[in-house]
mmCIF file of C-alpha atoms in Angstrom:
data_model
loop_
_atom_site.group_PDB
_atom_site.id
_atom_site.type_symbol
_atom_site.label_atom_id
_atom_site.label_comp_id
_atom_site.label_asym_id
_atom_site.label_seq_id
_atom_site.Cartn_x
_atom_site.Cartn_y
_atom_site.Cartn_z
ATOM 1 C CA MET A 170 -6.683 -4.290 -16.858
ATOM 2 C CA ILE A 171 -5.136 -3.662 -13.435
ATOM 3 C CA ARG A 172 -7.003 -6.625 -11.943
ATOM 4 C CA GLU A 173 -5.656 -8.849 -14.712
ATOM 5 C CA ALA A 174 -2.138 -7.614 -13.986
ATOM 6 C CA CYS A 175 -2.651 -8.425 -10.304
ATOM 7 C CA ASP A 176 -3.840 -11.907 -11.233
ATOM 8 C CA SER A 177 -0.781 -12.395 -13.444
ATOM 9 C CA TYR A 178 1.568 -11.348 -10.636
ATOM 10 C CA ARG A 179 -0.223 -13.660 -8.198
ATOM 11 C CA GLU A 180 0.117 -16.560 -10.607
ATOM 12 C CA SER A 181 3.815 -15.828 -11.159
ATOM 13 C CA ILE A 182 4.390 -15.671 -7.405
ATOM 14 C CA LYS A 183 2.498 -18.944 -6.929
ATOM 15 C CA LEU A 184 4.589 -20.672 -9.624
ATOM 16 C CA LYS A 185 7.745 -19.717 -7.711
ATOM 17 C CA ASN A 186 6.300 -20.842 -4.357
ATOM 18 C CA GLY A 187 6.171 -17.252 -3.144
ATOM 19 C CA ASN A 188 9.858 -16.620 -3.788
ATOM 20 C CA TYR A 189 9.549 -13.917 -6.431
ATOM 21 C CA PRO A 190 10.311 -10.600 -4.682
ATOM 22 C CA GLU A 191 10.050 -8.477 -7.818
ATOM 23 C CA ALA A 192 6.554 -9.761 -8.612
ATOM 24 C CA CYS A 193 5.529 -9.333 -4.946
ATOM 25 C CA CYS A 194 6.711 -5.730 -5.022
ATOM 26 C CA ASN A 195 4.961 -5.000 -8.318
ATOM 27 C CA LEU A 196 1.753 -6.573 -7.007
ATOM 28 C CA ALA A 197 2.034 -4.445 -3.866
ATOM 29 C CA ILE A 198 2.385 -1.293 -5.958
ATOM 30 C CA LEU A 199 -0.743 -2.172 -7.944
ATOM 31 C CA LEU A 200 -2.720 -3.023 -4.800
ATOM 32 C CA ASP A 201 -1.692 0.272 -3.214
ATOM 33 C CA GLY A 202 -2.851 2.120 -6.317
ATOM 34 C CA MET A 203 -6.202 0.342 -6.069
ATOM 35 C CA GLY A 204 -6.554 1.400 -2.431
ATOM 36 C CA ASN A 205 -5.959 -2.083 -1.018
ATOM 37 C CA LEU A 206 -3.396 -1.017 1.562
ATOM 38 C CA GLU A 207 -3.648 -4.184 3.649
ATOM 39 C CA GLY A 208 -3.011 -6.359 0.610
ATOM 40 C CA SER A 209 -0.193 -4.097 -0.441
ATOM 41 C CA VAL A 210 1.506 -4.373 2.950
ATOM 42 C CA GLN A 211 1.175 -8.176 2.849
ATOM 43 C CA SER A 212 2.787 -8.289 -0.598
ATOM 44 C CA TYR A 213 5.643 -6.065 0.560
ATOM 45 C CA ILE A 214 6.149 -8.331 3.581
ATOM 46 C CA GLN A 215 6.316 -11.336 1.271
ATOM 47 C CA CYS A 216 8.811 -9.494 -0.926
ATOM 48 C CA LEU A 217 11.004 -8.523 2.012
ATOM 49 C CA THR A 218 10.837 -12.021 3.462
ATOM 50 C CA HIS A 219 12.659 -13.285 0.378
ATOM 51 C CA ASN A 220 14.827 -10.205 -0.194
ATOM 52 C CA PRO A 221 15.294 -8.088 2.950
ATOM 53 C CA ASP A 222 17.502 -5.648 1.024
ATOM 54 C CA PHE A 223 14.841 -4.723 -1.566
ATOM 55 C CA GLU A 224 15.047 -0.940 -1.121
ATOM 56 C CA VAL A 225 11.926 -0.010 -3.086
ATOM 57 C CA ALA A 226 9.846 -2.428 -1.022
ATOM 58 C CA LYS A 227 11.281 -1.091 2.258
ATOM 59 C CA LYS A 228 10.440 2.490 1.304
ATOM 60 C CA ASN A 229 7.019 1.654 -0.077
ATOM 61 C CA ILE A 230 5.919 -0.502 2.858
ATOM 62 C CA ALA A 231 6.766 2.375 5.175
ATOM 63 C CA LEU A 232 4.620 4.724 3.076
ATOM 64 C CA CYS A 233 1.764 2.199 3.038
ATOM 65 C CA LEU A 234 1.909 1.826 6.797
ATOM 66 C CA VAL A 235 1.746 5.600 7.194
ATOM 67 C CA LYS A 236 -1.319 5.690 4.909
ATOM 68 C CA LEU A 237 -2.946 2.903 6.932
ATOM 69 C CA ALA A 238 -2.261 4.712 10.199
ATOM 70 C CA ALA A 239 -3.688 7.960 8.814
ATOM 71 C CA HIS A 240 -6.776 6.134 7.568
ATOM 72 C CA GLU A 241 -7.308 4.444 10.936
ATOM 73 C CA MET A 242 -6.815 7.738 12.757
ATOM 74 C CA SER A 243 -9.302 9.407 10.443
ATOM 75 C CA SER A 244 -11.810 6.600 11.006
ATOM 76 C CA ASN A 245 -11.340 6.842 14.762
ATOM 77 C CA HIS A 246 -11.859 10.607 14.673
ATOM 78 C CA ARG A 247 -15.045 10.231 12.637
ATOM 79 C CA ARG A 248 -16.331 7.626 15.084
ATOM 80 C CA ALA A 249 -15.492 9.837 18.079
ATOM 81 C CA ILE A 250 -17.353 12.780 16.536
ATOM 82 C CA GLN A 251 -20.322 10.556 15.768
ATOM 83 C CA LEU A 252 -20.429 9.293 19.381
ATOM 84 C CA LEU A 253 -20.121 12.821 20.742
ATOM 85 C CA LYS A 254 -23.014 13.996 18.569
ATOM 86 C CA GLN A 255 -25.119 11.086 19.781
ATOM 87 C CA ALA A 256 -24.301 11.917 23.384
ATOM 88 C CA LEU A 257 -25.287 15.545 22.857
ATOM 89 C CA VAL A 258 -28.580 14.524 21.280
ATOM 90 C CA HIS A 259 -29.395 12.436 24.327
ATOM 91 C CA ASN A 260 -28.247 15.056 26.842
ATOM 92 C CA PRO A 261 -27.695 18.451 25.144
ATOM 93 C CA THR A 262 -26.993 20.326 28.406
ATOM 94 C CA SER A 263 -24.183 18.008 29.456
ATOM 95 C CA ALA A 264 -20.646 19.201 28.852
ATOM 96 C CA GLU A 265 -19.132 16.062 30.383
#
């Protein structure tokens, strides 16, 4: 049902040549809820391109960007721990 709603918003946006800020914002909200933060940010950008004063979109894009940054930080931390474990396996006496 959510995917169909996304498709409907995309079609509406396409019919208005991208100039449908409300549909862009609603699509962004749905994408965020589905965990598609990159898609959500892109939809908010499209919304704000056509209506820079859209307050909900400004607030929500900021929240999405914070979520993306936290996710990237978390991924980087996991990767660093993984590399450290690998290094210790190869040289367990090394503290460097």
